[in-house]
């Protein structure tokens, strides 16, 4: 039978749609609507395994799935022997300690002897130990933010992205203890194996890398007086020198380059200053460095 790479993805939740979007952008088609437990892709040797995010590290460590798309926080917390092989561009959040508005928080020491509710006891206890603070951890699987009002904790340690949930529950962020984003994990050394599955994975990563290289980049084309090419090259700061094409009017050239989106307006204004005209900006879908 042909080998198939099995990919664990969160069934429903914050990471599931974005993980599937990425796979779709990589040209892999599947009938995701049903979200059955297992599903084979239509045009690529991969199958998806839709599960709870908490279980993904365990499934990958056990070999039930070859790789997983999961929050780095879960990987860190579950203590399985895994390797993070790619950081993805979504799911950014931080694990933070938060206290009620009226709590006089000066430093981590203020938590000495207090009860802290969390779904991340391993990460939190490591952090407290490292800082020589002794507190009582109260494990809750969800709705951590209500534990203070419920009277079972003095502080919490939970994931935060915008901070709205904390504010709505009368809590303030005291300390961020771990920064996370979605990642791809595999068992250790899997990428370097000589297996058919590792080959499939390397092919998939090449596609994902091409997408990530293009992210946040724009393709810029403009006309420029020929004697300004060196200046333009400095302004766009291209990876390699920009592509320069002659125009019919010999005193002008057309220049093409890739520019970081964040940097675009600085580049635009400086190009205008040296006489660039007809500046055309385009999105890049995929690219290799
Ligand atoms: O059912 P299953 O177990 O699969 O899902 P889940 O409910 O455990 O996880 P889910 O879907 O909430 O989160 C999946 C992953 O998304 C997490 O493991 C993180 O890696 C990532 N992520 C990114 C977040 C957040 N941002 C986030 N804000 N996970 C949870 N939250 C929660 C947080 O717990 C709190 O309740 O959102 C609330 C805070 O958000 P703000 O915006 O109000 O600060
Ligand atoms: Zn979960």
Short mmCIF file of C-alpha atoms and ligand atoms in Angstrom, two decimals:
data_model
loop_
_atom_site.label_atom_id
_atom_site.label_comp_id
_atom_site.label_asym_id
_atom_site.label_seq_id
_atom_site.Cartn_x
_atom_site.Cartn_y
_atom_site.Cartn_z
CA UNK A 1 0.00 0.00 0.00
CA UNK A 2 1.13 3.54 -0.67
CA UNK A 3 2.44 5.42 2.34
CA UNK A 4 0.34 8.28 3.67
CA UNK A 5 1.52 10.98 6.09
CA UNK A 6 -0.98 11.37 8.90
CA UNK A 7 -1.63 14.88 10.23
CA UNK A 8 -3.39 15.63 13.52
CA UNK A 9 -5.45 18.82 13.46
CA UNK A 10 -7.73 20.37 16.07
CA UNK A 11 -11.29 19.25 15.32
CA UNK A 12 -12.98 22.52 16.25
CA UNK A 13 -11.49 25.56 17.91
CA UNK A 14 -9.18 28.46 17.35
CA UNK A 15 -6.58 26.59 15.35
CA UNK A 16 -8.67 24.30 13.19
CA UNK A 17 -9.81 26.63 10.39
CA UNK A 18 -6.43 28.34 10.07
CA UNK A 19 -4.60 25.01 9.94
CA UNK A 20 -6.93 23.80 7.20
CA UNK A 21 -6.61 27.10 5.29
CA UNK A 22 -2.85 26.66 5.25
CA UNK A 23 -3.19 23.14 3.92
CA UNK A 24 -5.62 24.36 1.25
CA UNK A 25 -3.21 27.14 0.25
CA UNK A 26 -0.57 24.44 -0.16
CA UNK A 27 -2.80 22.99 -2.89
CA UNK A 28 -4.10 20.02 -0.93
CA UNK A 29 -7.77 19.23 -1.42
CA UNK A 30 -10.10 17.32 0.88
CA UNK A 31 -13.78 17.18 1.84
CA UNK A 32 -13.34 18.90 5.21
CA UNK A 33 -17.04 19.55 5.82
CA UNK A 34 -17.76 16.24 7.42
CA UNK A 35 -14.88 16.41 9.96
CA UNK A 36 -14.98 12.69 10.47
CA UNK A 37 -12.21 11.32 12.66
CA UNK A 38 -9.98 10.45 9.71
CA UNK A 39 -9.97 11.79 6.21
CA UNK A 40 -7.73 11.13 3.23
CA UNK A 41 -6.75 14.09 1.02
CA UNK A 42 -7.88 13.86 -2.60
CA UNK A 43 -4.68 14.88 -4.37
CA UNK A 44 -1.78 14.41 -1.94
CA UNK A 45 -0.57 11.43 0.13
CA UNK A 46 -1.76 12.78 3.49
CA UNK A 47 -4.63 11.97 5.82
CA UNK A 48 -6.11 14.15 8.54
CA UNK A 49 -6.92 13.11 12.00
CA UNK A 50 -9.36 15.52 13.72
CA UNK A 51 -8.95 15.54 17.51
CA UNK A 52 -8.87 17.80 20.59
CA UNK A 53 -5.82 20.02 20.74
CA UNK A 54 -4.88 18.71 24.21
CA UNK A 55 -4.40 15.23 22.77
CA UNK A 56 -2.31 16.15 19.73
CA UNK A 57 1.12 15.96 21.45
CA UNK A 58 0.28 12.48 22.77
CA UNK A 59 -0.97 11.21 19.41
CA UNK A 60 2.15 12.42 17.64
CA UNK A 61 4.45 11.02 20.33
CA UNK A 62 2.69 7.63 20.08
CA UNK A 63 2.88 7.54 16.31
CA UNK A 64 -0.91 7.59 15.88
CA UNK A 65 -0.24 10.73 13.80
CA UNK A 66 3.07 11.61 12.14
CA UNK A 67 2.78 15.35 12.62
CA UNK A 68 0.41 17.73 14.37
CA UNK A 69 -0.71 21.33 13.98
CA UNK A 70 -1.01 22.54 17.55
CA UNK A 71 -0.34 25.43 19.95
CA UNK A 72 3.25 25.46 21.25
CA UNK A 73 1.72 25.90 24.73
CA UNK A 74 0.20 22.40 24.52
CA UNK A 75 3.49 20.92 23.33
CA UNK A 76 5.34 22.55 26.23
CA UNK A 77 2.72 21.52 28.78
CA UNK A 78 2.30 17.87 27.74
CA UNK A 79 5.96 16.97 28.15
CA UNK A 80 6.10 14.50 25.27
CA UNK A 81 9.26 13.77 23.35
CA UNK A 82 8.50 15.95 20.34
CA UNK A 83 10.23 18.26 17.94
CA UNK A 84 8.80 21.58 16.78
CA UNK A 85 9.59 21.60 13.06
CA UNK A 86 7.89 24.83 12.00
CA UNK A 87 6.46 27.93 13.64
CA UNK A 88 3.26 29.02 11.94
CA UNK A 89 1.96 32.53 11.47
CA UNK A 90 -1.20 32.23 13.54
CA UNK A 91 -2.49 31.38 17.01
CA UNK A 92 -0.23 33.86 18.77
CA UNK A 93 -0.99 34.24 22.47
CA UNK A 94 0.77 34.32 25.81
CA UNK A 95 0.32 32.39 29.01
CA UNK A 96 -0.03 34.99 31.72
CA UNK A 97 -0.56 35.24 35.42
CA UNK A 98 -3.46 37.57 36.20
CA UNK A 99 -4.76 38.88 39.48
CA UNK A 100 -7.97 40.64 40.59
CA UNK A 101 -8.01 44.45 40.16
CA UNK A 102 -7.68 45.01 43.91
CA UNK A 103 -4.76 42.60 44.37
CA UNK A 104 -1.57 44.43 45.30
CA UNK A 105 0.82 42.82 42.89
CA UNK A 106 4.43 43.97 43.23
CA UNK A 107 6.37 41.00 41.93
CA UNK A 108 6.03 37.26 41.60
CA UNK A 109 6.75 37.09 45.33
CA UNK A 110 3.28 38.57 45.91
CA UNK A 111 1.93 35.13 44.92
CA UNK A 112 3.75 33.33 47.74
CA UNK A 113 1.27 30.99 49.46
CA UNK A 114 -1.61 31.97 47.14
CA UNK A 115 -3.92 29.68 45.15
CA UNK A 116 -3.43 29.98 41.37
CA UNK A 117 -5.92 28.33 39.01
CA UNK A 118 -4.61 27.10 35.66
CA UNK A 119 -4.88 24.52 32.89
CA UNK A 120 -1.09 24.67 32.52
CA UNK A 121 0.28 23.27 35.80
CA UNK A 122 3.59 22.08 34.32
CA UNK A 123 4.57 25.36 32.69
CA UNK A 124 3.41 27.34 35.71
CA UNK A 125 5.11 25.20 38.35
CA UNK A 126 8.40 25.30 36.42
CA UNK A 127 8.17 29.07 36.30
CA UNK A 128 7.37 29.41 39.98
CA UNK A 129 10.15 26.97 40.96
CA UNK A 130 12.66 28.83 38.83
CA UNK A 131 11.72 32.02 40.64
CA UNK A 132 11.60 30.33 44.05
CA UNK A 133 7.97 31.14 44.70
CA UNK A 134 5.77 28.59 46.46
CA UNK A 135 2.08 28.73 45.58
CA UNK A 136 -0.79 26.26 45.53
CA UNK A 137 -1.87 25.28 42.01
CA UNK A 138 -5.56 24.63 41.39
CA UNK A 139 -6.06 22.63 38.19
CA UNK A 140 -9.10 23.50 36.06
CA UNK A 141 -9.63 22.28 32.50
CA UNK A 142 -11.44 25.40 31.26
CA UNK A 143 -13.07 28.73 32.23
CA UNK A 144 -10.06 29.58 34.32
CA UNK A 145 -11.06 33.25 34.41
CA UNK A 146 -14.09 32.63 36.64
CA UNK A 147 -12.21 30.81 39.40
CA UNK A 148 -11.36 33.95 41.36
CA UNK A 149 -14.97 35.14 41.52
CA UNK A 150 -15.99 31.57 42.30
CA UNK A 151 -13.74 31.75 45.34
CA UNK A 152 -11.49 28.81 44.54
CA UNK A 153 -8.38 30.80 43.56
CA UNK A 154 -6.60 34.07 44.37
CA UNK A 155 -5.03 34.45 40.94
CA UNK A 156 -5.07 32.68 37.60
CA UNK A 157 -2.62 31.65 34.91
CA UNK A 158 -4.25 31.41 31.48
CA UNK A 159 -3.82 32.16 27.79
CA UNK A 160 -4.35 35.77 26.76
CA UNK A 161 -4.54 37.30 23.32
CA UNK A 162 -6.44 40.59 23.37
CA UNK A 163 -6.91 40.78 27.15
CA UNK A 164 -10.69 41.28 26.87
CA UNK A 165 -11.56 38.14 28.81
CA UNK A 166 -9.39 39.23 31.73
CA UNK A 167 -10.91 42.73 31.79
CA UNK A 168 -14.43 41.35 31.61
CA UNK A 169 -13.72 39.27 34.68
CA UNK A 170 -12.13 41.99 36.79
CA UNK A 171 -8.60 40.68 36.34
CA UNK A 172 -5.36 42.38 35.31
CA UNK A 173 -2.39 40.79 33.64
CA UNK A 174 0.53 40.66 36.07
CA UNK A 175 3.19 38.66 34.26
CA UNK A 176 3.52 36.85 30.91
CA UNK A 177 5.32 33.58 31.53
CA UNK A 178 5.27 31.85 28.12
CA UNK A 179 4.78 33.03 24.52
CA UNK A 180 3.06 30.72 22.08
CA UNK A 181 1.88 30.35 18.50
CA UNK A 182 0.67 27.49 16.38
CA UNK A 183 3.44 25.10 15.37
CA UNK A 184 3.96 21.85 13.49
CA UNK A 185 5.35 19.05 15.63
CA UNK A 186 6.70 15.62 14.84
CA UNK A 187 8.41 12.92 16.83
CA UNK A 188 12.13 13.64 17.26
CA UNK A 189 14.28 13.11 14.18
CA UNK A 190 11.35 12.28 11.89
CA UNK A 191 12.32 14.88 9.26
CA UNK A 192 15.75 13.30 8.79
CA UNK A 193 14.46 9.74 8.44
CA UNK A 194 14.94 8.07 5.08
CA UNK A 195 11.31 6.90 4.97
CA UNK A 196 8.65 7.53 2.35
CA UNK A 197 6.62 9.43 4.99
CA UNK A 198 9.53 11.75 5.76
CA UNK A 199 9.80 12.43 2.04
CA UNK A 200 6.12 13.36 1.89
CA UNK A 201 6.61 15.66 4.88
CA UNK A 202 9.59 17.39 3.29
CA UNK A 203 7.51 18.01 0.17
CA UNK A 204 4.69 19.47 2.24
CA UNK A 205 7.09 21.71 4.20
CA UNK A 206 8.56 23.02 0.98
CA UNK A 207 5.11 24.19 -0.06
CA UNK A 208 4.38 25.71 3.37
CA UNK A 209 7.75 27.48 3.35
CA UNK A 210 6.97 29.00 -0.05
CA UNK A 211 3.73 30.38 1.40
CA UNK A 212 5.43 31.72 4.49
CA UNK A 213 8.25 33.36 2.49
CA UNK A 214 5.62 35.27 0.50
CA UNK A 215 3.71 36.42 3.58
CA UNK A 216 4.13 40.10 4.37
CA UNK A 217 5.93 40.74 1.08
CA UNK A 218 4.91 42.79 -1.95
CA UNK A 219 6.16 42.75 -5.50
CA UNK A 220 7.01 46.25 -6.70
CA UNK A 221 7.60 47.39 -10.30
CA UNK A 222 8.48 50.97 -11.24
CA UNK A 223 10.13 53.07 -13.92
CA UNK A 224 13.27 54.97 -13.03
CA UNK A 225 15.85 57.24 -14.66
CA UNK A 226 18.71 54.85 -15.59
CA UNK A 227 21.32 56.72 -13.54
CA UNK A 228 19.31 56.17 -10.31
CA UNK A 229 19.45 52.35 -10.31
CA UNK A 230 22.15 52.11 -7.63
CA UNK A 231 20.18 54.38 -5.32
CA UNK A 232 16.99 52.41 -5.93
CA UNK A 233 18.79 49.16 -5.09
CA UNK A 234 19.81 50.64 -1.73
CA UNK A 235 16.26 51.82 -1.01
CA UNK A 236 14.52 48.53 -1.76
CA UNK A 237 17.29 46.51 -0.08
CA UNK A 238 16.40 43.44 -2.14
CA UNK A 239 17.67 39.99 -1.16
CA UNK A 240 19.52 39.87 -4.44
CA UNK A 241 19.92 42.95 -6.61
CA UNK A 242 16.63 44.08 -8.17
CA UNK A 243 15.79 43.05 -11.73
CA UNK A 244 16.42 45.90 -14.17
CA UNK A 245 14.92 45.90 -17.69
CA UNK A 246 15.76 48.52 -20.36
CA UNK A 247 12.95 50.65 -21.82
CA UNK A 248 12.67 52.03 -25.35
CA UNK A 249 13.71 55.42 -24.00
CA UNK A 250 17.33 54.59 -23.08
CA UNK A 251 17.42 57.11 -20.24
CA UNK A 252 14.80 55.06 -18.32
CA UNK A 253 14.65 51.50 -16.98
CA UNK A 254 11.96 49.34 -15.41
CA UNK A 255 12.88 47.90 -11.98
CA UNK A 256 11.29 44.94 -10.19
CA UNK A 257 11.84 43.92 -6.60
CA UNK A 258 10.34 42.25 -3.54
CA UNK A 259 9.68 44.58 -0.60
CA UNK A 260 8.54 43.83 2.95
CA UNK A 261 5.02 45.13 3.46
CA UNK A 262 5.97 46.74 6.79
CA UNK A 263 8.61 48.73 5.01
CA UNK A 264 6.53 49.59 1.97
CA UNK A 265 5.70 53.27 2.65
CA UNK A 266 9.30 54.16 3.48
CA UNK A 267 10.39 52.53 0.22
CA UNK A 268 7.60 54.25 -1.72
CA UNK A 269 8.45 57.73 -0.47
CA UNK A 270 12.16 57.32 -1.07
CA UNK A 271 11.59 55.96 -4.58
CA UNK A 272 9.39 58.98 -5.36
CA UNK A 273 12.21 61.25 -4.17
CA UNK A 274 14.69 59.79 -6.68
CA UNK A 275 12.18 60.13 -9.52
CA UNK A 276 10.47 56.73 -9.70
CA UNK A 277 7.25 56.73 -11.73
CA UNK A 278 4.46 54.29 -12.46
CA UNK A 279 4.97 52.41 -9.20
CA UNK A 280 2.96 49.21 -9.33
CA UNK A 281 2.51 47.02 -6.23
CA UNK A 282 1.32 43.41 -6.33
CA UNK A 283 0.59 40.66 -3.87
CA UNK A 284 2.85 37.63 -3.87
CA UNK A 285 1.18 34.27 -3.33
CA UNK A 286 4.14 31.94 -3.07
CA UNK A 287 7.87 32.38 -3.25
CA UNK A 288 11.21 30.72 -2.53
CA UNK A 289 14.09 32.62 -0.96
O1 LIG B 1 -11.72 21.44 22.20
P1 LIG B 1 -10.24 21.65 22.28
O2 LIG B 1 -9.62 21.11 23.52
O3 LIG B 1 -9.58 21.18 21.01
O4 LIG B 1 -10.04 23.24 22.26
P2 LIG B 1 -9.66 24.26 23.43
O5 LIG B 1 -10.89 24.95 23.85
O6 LIG B 1 -8.76 23.64 24.44
O7 LIG B 1 -8.68 25.26 22.65
P3 LIG B 1 -8.96 26.61 21.86
O8 LIG B 1 -9.59 26.33 20.55
O9 LIG B 1 -9.58 27.64 22.74
O10 LIG B 1 -7.44 27.06 21.65
C1 LIG B 1 -6.57 26.30 20.87
C2 LIG B 1 -5.22 26.97 20.88
O11 LIG B 1 -5.33 28.30 20.36
C3 LIG B 1 -4.56 27.19 22.23
O12 LIG B 1 -3.93 26.03 22.73
C4 LIG B 1 -3.56 28.29 21.92
O13 LIG B 1 -2.39 27.74 21.36
C5 LIG B 1 -4.26 29.11 20.83
N1 LIG B 1 -4.81 30.40 21.32
C6 LIG B 1 -4.51 31.62 20.82
C7 LIG B 1 -5.70 30.57 22.32
C8 LIG B 1 -5.94 31.95 22.42
N2 LIG B 1 -5.19 32.58 21.48
C9 LIG B 1 -6.88 32.44 23.40
N3 LIG B 1 -7.07 33.66 23.50
N4 LIG B 1 -6.35 29.71 23.12
C10 LIG B 1 -7.23 30.17 24.00
N5 LIG B 1 -7.52 31.48 24.19
C11 LIG B 1 -8.57 31.79 25.19
C12 LIG B 1 -8.05 31.94 26.61
O14 LIG B 1 -7.97 30.69 27.24
C13 LIG B 1 -9.10 32.87 27.24
O15 LIG B 1 -10.23 32.13 27.64
O16 LIG B 1 -9.22 33.01 24.89
C14 LIG B 1 -9.49 33.74 26.09
C15 LIG B 1 -8.61 34.97 26.12
O17 LIG B 1 -8.70 35.68 24.92
P4 LIG B 1 -8.67 37.28 24.94
O18 LIG B 1 -8.61 37.66 23.49
O19 LIG B 1 -9.93 37.74 25.58
O20 LIG B 1 -7.42 37.68 25.67
ZN1 LIG B 2 -8.09 21.87 24.54
#
